[in-house]
Structures are given as structure tokens and as C-alpha cells.
PDB file of C-alpha atoms in Angstrom:
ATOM      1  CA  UNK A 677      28.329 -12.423 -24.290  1.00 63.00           C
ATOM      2  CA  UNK A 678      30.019 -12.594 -20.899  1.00 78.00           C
ATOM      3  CA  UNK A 679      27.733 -10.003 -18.812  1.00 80.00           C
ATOM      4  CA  UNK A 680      30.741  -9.954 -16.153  1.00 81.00           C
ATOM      5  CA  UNK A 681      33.259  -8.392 -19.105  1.00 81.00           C
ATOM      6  CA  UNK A 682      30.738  -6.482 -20.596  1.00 88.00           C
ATOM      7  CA  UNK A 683      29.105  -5.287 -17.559  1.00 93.00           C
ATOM      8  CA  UNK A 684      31.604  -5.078 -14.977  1.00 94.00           C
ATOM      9  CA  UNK A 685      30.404  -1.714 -13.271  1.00 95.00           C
ATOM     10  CA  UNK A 686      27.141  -3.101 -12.834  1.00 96.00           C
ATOM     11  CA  UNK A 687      27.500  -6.542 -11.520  1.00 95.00           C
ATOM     12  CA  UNK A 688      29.800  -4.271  -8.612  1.00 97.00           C
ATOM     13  CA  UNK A 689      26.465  -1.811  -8.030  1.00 97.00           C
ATOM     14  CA  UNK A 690      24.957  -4.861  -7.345  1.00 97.00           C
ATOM     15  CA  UNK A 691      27.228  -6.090  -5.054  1.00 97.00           C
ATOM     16  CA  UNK A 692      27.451  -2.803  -3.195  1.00 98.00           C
ATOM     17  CA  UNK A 693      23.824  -2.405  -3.189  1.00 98.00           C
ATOM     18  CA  UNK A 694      24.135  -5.995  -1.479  1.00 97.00           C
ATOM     19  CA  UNK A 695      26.863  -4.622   1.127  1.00 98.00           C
ATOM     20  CA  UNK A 696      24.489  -1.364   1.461  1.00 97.00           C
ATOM     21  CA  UNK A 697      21.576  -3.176   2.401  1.00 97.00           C
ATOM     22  CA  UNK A 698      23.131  -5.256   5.126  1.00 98.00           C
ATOM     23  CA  UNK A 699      24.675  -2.379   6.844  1.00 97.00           C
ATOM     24  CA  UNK A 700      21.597  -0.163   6.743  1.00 97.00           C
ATOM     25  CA  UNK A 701      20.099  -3.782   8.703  1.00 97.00           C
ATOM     26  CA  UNK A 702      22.987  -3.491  10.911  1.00 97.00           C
ATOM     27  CA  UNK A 703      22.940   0.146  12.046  1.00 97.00           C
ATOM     28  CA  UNK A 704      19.232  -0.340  12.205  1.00 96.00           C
ATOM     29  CA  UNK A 705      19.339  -3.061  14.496  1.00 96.00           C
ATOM     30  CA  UNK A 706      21.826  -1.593  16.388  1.00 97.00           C
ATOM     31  CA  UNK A 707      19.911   1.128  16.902  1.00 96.00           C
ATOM     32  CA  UNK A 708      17.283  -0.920  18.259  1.00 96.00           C
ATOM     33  CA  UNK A 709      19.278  -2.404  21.045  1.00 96.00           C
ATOM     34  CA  UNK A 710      21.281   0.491  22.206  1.00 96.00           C
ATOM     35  CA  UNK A 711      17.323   2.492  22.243  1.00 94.00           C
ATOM     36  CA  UNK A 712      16.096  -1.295  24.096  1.00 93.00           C
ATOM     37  CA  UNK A 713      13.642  -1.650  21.361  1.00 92.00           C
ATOM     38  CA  UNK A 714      11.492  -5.171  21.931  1.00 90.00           C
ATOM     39  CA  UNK A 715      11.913  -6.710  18.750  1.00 87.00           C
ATOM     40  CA  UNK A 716       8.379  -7.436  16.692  1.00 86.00           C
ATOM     41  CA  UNK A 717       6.865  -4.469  18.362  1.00 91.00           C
ATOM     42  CA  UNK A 718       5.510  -1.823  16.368  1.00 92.00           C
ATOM     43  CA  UNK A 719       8.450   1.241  15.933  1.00 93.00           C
ATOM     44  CA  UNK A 720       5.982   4.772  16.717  1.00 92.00           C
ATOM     45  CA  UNK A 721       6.675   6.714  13.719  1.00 93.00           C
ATOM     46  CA  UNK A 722       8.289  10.127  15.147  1.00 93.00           C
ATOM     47  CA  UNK A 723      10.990  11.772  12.420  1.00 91.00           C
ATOM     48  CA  UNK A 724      12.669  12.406  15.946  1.00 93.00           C
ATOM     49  CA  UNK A 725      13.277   9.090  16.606  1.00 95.00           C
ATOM     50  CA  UNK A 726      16.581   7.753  15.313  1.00 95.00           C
ATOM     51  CA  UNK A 727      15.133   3.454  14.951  1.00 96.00           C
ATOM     52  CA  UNK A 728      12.084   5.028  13.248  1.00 96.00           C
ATOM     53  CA  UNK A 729      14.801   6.952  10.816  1.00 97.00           C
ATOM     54  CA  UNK A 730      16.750   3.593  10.495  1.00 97.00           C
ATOM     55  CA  UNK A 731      13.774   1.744   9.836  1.00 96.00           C
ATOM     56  CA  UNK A 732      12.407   3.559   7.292  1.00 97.00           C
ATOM     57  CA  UNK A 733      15.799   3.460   5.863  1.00 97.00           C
ATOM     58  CA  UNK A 734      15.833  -0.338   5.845  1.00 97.00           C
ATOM     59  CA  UNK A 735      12.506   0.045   4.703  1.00 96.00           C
ATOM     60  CA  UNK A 736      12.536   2.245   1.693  1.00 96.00           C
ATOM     61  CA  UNK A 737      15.917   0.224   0.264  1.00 96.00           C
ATOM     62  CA  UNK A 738      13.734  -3.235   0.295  1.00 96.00           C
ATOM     63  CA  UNK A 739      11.247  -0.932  -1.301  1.00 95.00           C
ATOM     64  CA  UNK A 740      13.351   0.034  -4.162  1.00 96.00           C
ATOM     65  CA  UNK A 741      16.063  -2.245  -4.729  1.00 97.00           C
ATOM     66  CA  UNK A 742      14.138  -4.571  -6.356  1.00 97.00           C
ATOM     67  CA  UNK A 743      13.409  -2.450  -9.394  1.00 97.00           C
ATOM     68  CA  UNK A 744      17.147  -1.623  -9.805  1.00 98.00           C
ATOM     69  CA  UNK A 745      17.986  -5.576  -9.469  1.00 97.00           C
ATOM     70  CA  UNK A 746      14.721  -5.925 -12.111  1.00 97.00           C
ATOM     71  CA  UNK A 747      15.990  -2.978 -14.487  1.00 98.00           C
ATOM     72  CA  UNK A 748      19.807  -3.650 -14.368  1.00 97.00           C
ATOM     73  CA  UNK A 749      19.205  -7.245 -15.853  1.00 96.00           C
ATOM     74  CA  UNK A 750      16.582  -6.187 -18.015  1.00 97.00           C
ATOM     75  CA  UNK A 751      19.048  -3.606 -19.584  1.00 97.00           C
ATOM     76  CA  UNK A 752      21.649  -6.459 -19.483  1.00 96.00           C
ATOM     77  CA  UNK A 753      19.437  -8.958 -21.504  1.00 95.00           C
ATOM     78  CA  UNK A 754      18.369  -6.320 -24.241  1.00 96.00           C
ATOM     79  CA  UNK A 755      22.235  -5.279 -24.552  1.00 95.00           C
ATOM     80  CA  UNK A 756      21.798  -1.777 -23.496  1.00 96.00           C
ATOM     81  CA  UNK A 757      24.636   0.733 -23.733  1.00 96.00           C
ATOM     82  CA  UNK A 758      27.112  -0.259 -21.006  1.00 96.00           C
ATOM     83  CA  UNK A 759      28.272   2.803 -20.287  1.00 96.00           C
ATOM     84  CA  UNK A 760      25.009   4.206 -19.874  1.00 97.00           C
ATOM     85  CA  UNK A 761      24.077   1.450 -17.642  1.00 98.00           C
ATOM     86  CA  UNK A 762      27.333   1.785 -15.551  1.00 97.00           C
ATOM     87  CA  UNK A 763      26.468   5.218 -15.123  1.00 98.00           C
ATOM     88  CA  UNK A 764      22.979   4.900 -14.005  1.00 98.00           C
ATOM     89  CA  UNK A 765      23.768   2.181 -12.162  1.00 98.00           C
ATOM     90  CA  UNK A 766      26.005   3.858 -10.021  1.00 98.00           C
ATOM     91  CA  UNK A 767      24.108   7.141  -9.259  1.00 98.00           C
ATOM     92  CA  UNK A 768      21.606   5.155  -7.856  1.00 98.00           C
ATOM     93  CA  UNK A 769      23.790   3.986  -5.890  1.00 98.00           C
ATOM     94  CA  UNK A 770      25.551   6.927  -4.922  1.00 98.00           C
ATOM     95  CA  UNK A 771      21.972   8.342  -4.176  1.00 98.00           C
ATOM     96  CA  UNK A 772      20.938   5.605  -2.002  1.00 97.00           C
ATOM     97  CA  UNK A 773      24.198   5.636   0.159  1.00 97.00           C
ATOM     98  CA  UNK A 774      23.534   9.638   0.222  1.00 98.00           C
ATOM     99  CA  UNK A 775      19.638   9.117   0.725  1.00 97.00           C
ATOM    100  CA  UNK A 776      20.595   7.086   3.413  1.00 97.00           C
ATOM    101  CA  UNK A 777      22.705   9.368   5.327  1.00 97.00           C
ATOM    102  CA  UNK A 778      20.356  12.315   5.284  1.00 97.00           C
ATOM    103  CA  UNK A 779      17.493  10.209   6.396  1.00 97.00           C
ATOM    104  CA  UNK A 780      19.840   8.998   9.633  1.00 96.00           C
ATOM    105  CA  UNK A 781      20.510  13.006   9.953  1.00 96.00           C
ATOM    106  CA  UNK A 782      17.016  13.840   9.527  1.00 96.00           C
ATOM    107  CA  UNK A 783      17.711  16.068   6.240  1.00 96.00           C
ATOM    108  CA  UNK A 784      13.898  16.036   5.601  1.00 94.00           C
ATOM    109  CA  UNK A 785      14.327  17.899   2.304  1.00 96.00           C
ATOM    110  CA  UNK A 786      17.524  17.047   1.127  1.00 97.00           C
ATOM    111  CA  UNK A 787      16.640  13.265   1.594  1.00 96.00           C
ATOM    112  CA  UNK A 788      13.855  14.108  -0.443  1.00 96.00           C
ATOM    113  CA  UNK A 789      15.488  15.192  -3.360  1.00 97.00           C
ATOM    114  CA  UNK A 790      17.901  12.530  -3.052  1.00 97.00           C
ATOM    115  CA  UNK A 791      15.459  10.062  -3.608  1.00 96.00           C
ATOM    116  CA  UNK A 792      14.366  11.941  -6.499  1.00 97.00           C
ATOM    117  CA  UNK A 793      17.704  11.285  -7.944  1.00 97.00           C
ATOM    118  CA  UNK A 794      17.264   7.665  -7.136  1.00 97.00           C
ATOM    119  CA  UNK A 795      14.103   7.578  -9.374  1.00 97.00           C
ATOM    120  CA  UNK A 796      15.925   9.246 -12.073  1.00 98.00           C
ATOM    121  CA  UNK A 797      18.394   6.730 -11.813  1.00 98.00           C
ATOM    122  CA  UNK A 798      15.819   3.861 -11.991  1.00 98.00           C
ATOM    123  CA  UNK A 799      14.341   5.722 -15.132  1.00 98.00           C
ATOM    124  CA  UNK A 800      17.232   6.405 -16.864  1.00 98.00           C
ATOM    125  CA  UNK A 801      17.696   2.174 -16.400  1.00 98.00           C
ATOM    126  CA  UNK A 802      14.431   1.164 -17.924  1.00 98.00           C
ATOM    127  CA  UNK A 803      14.903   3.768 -20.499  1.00 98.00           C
ATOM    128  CA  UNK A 804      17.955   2.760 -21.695  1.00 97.00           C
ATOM    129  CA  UNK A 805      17.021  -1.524 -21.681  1.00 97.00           C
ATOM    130  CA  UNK A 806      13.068  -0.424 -23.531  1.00 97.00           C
ATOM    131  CA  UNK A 807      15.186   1.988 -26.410  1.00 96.00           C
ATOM    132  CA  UNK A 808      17.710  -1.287 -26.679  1.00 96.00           C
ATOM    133  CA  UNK A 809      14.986  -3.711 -27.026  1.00 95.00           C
ATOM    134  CA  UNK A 810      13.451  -1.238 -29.733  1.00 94.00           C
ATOM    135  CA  UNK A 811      16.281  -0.868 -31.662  1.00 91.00           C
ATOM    136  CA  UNK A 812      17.374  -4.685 -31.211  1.00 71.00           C
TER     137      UNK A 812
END
């Protein structure tokens, strides 16, 4: 099995959660220069404060993207539904990019259930590779 031909949609979620991560590190540390932020000092955690926002940002991505990198492959080793995968794959995705923007626009609650989405996402992943590997 060629994973690239038979999981095309998710080998690009991974590459755009890639290009994700290293703009939210950009804007971040942009943020910190234009606020004159001394790097390796501690950021004071105000929800007002736009680095804080972009930190936490950075910070919840590097918190997360790990499991989608760990459940994508597991679902690609147990065969999983591609579709399925594709699909899940992408909303988290699409949930992080939108997470991301409501945390840099301080959409407390919104962001919120954003994330939520995100986990779904992540569930619907594992789900999918554990009822593959049952059925393999």
C-alpha cells in the first residue's frame, strides 16, 4: 500500500498542520518584538495581552498536534477508512486554523468550542484506526 495514493488528504493535513504551526511561531514572535518582549522572560498571563494570546496559541498547537500526528498514522497503519480519515483529518484542521483566530481575537467562548471540535476531531481519528484494527 502506497499511504501517499491512498491517503493523499491526510499526508496534506499534515503538511498544513506543519505550515500552521510555523506561522502561529511567527506571528507569535512577532508579536513579541513589536510589544519589546525580552525573550526567555516569563509572558504575565493577562487574556488582554495579545503575546500572552499568541503564546498560548503556540502553546496549545505543540500541545495537541502530537496526538493528531500519533492518531493519523495509527489510522494509516490499521487501514482505516480513508475517507473518514480525510475528513477528520481536515476538521481538525479547519478547527485549529479557526481556534487559532479566535484566540488572537480573544473569542473566549467561541475559541472554546472550537477546541471542542478539535477534540472531536482527534476522537473521531482514534475511533476510526481502534474499529479498523478490530475488524482487521
Amino acid at each position: 500500500m502506497n499511504i501517499v495514493d491512498t491517503y493523499p488528504h491526510v499526508v496534506m493535513a499534515i503538511g498544513a498542520m506543519a505550515l500552521i504551526s510555523i506561522i502561529q511561531l511567527l506571528v507569535a514572535d512577532a508579536i513579541g518584538i513589536v510589544s519589546k518582549h525580552t525573550p526567555g522572560t516569563p509572558i504575565e498571563a493577562n487574556h488582554d495581552s495579545a503575546l500572552f494570546r499568541a503564546s498560548r496559541v503556540v502553546a496549545n498547537t505543540n500541545e495537541s498536534i502530537a496526538i493528531f500526528i500519533l492518531a493519523a498514522a495509527f489510522c494509516v497503519l490499521t487501514s482505516a477508512p480513508a475517507s473518514f480519515v480525510e475528513l477528520c483529518s481536515w476538521a481538525y484542521v479547519v478547527s485549529r486554523l479557526v481556534y487559532a483566530a479566535c484566540y488572537y481575537a480573544n473569542l473566549q467562548t467561541m475559541r472554546s468550542v472550537i477546541f471542542g471540535l478539535s477534540i472531536l476531531s482527534l476522537c473521531g481519528l482514534l475511533g476510526s484506526g481502534f474499529f479498523a484494527w478490530s475488524n482487521g
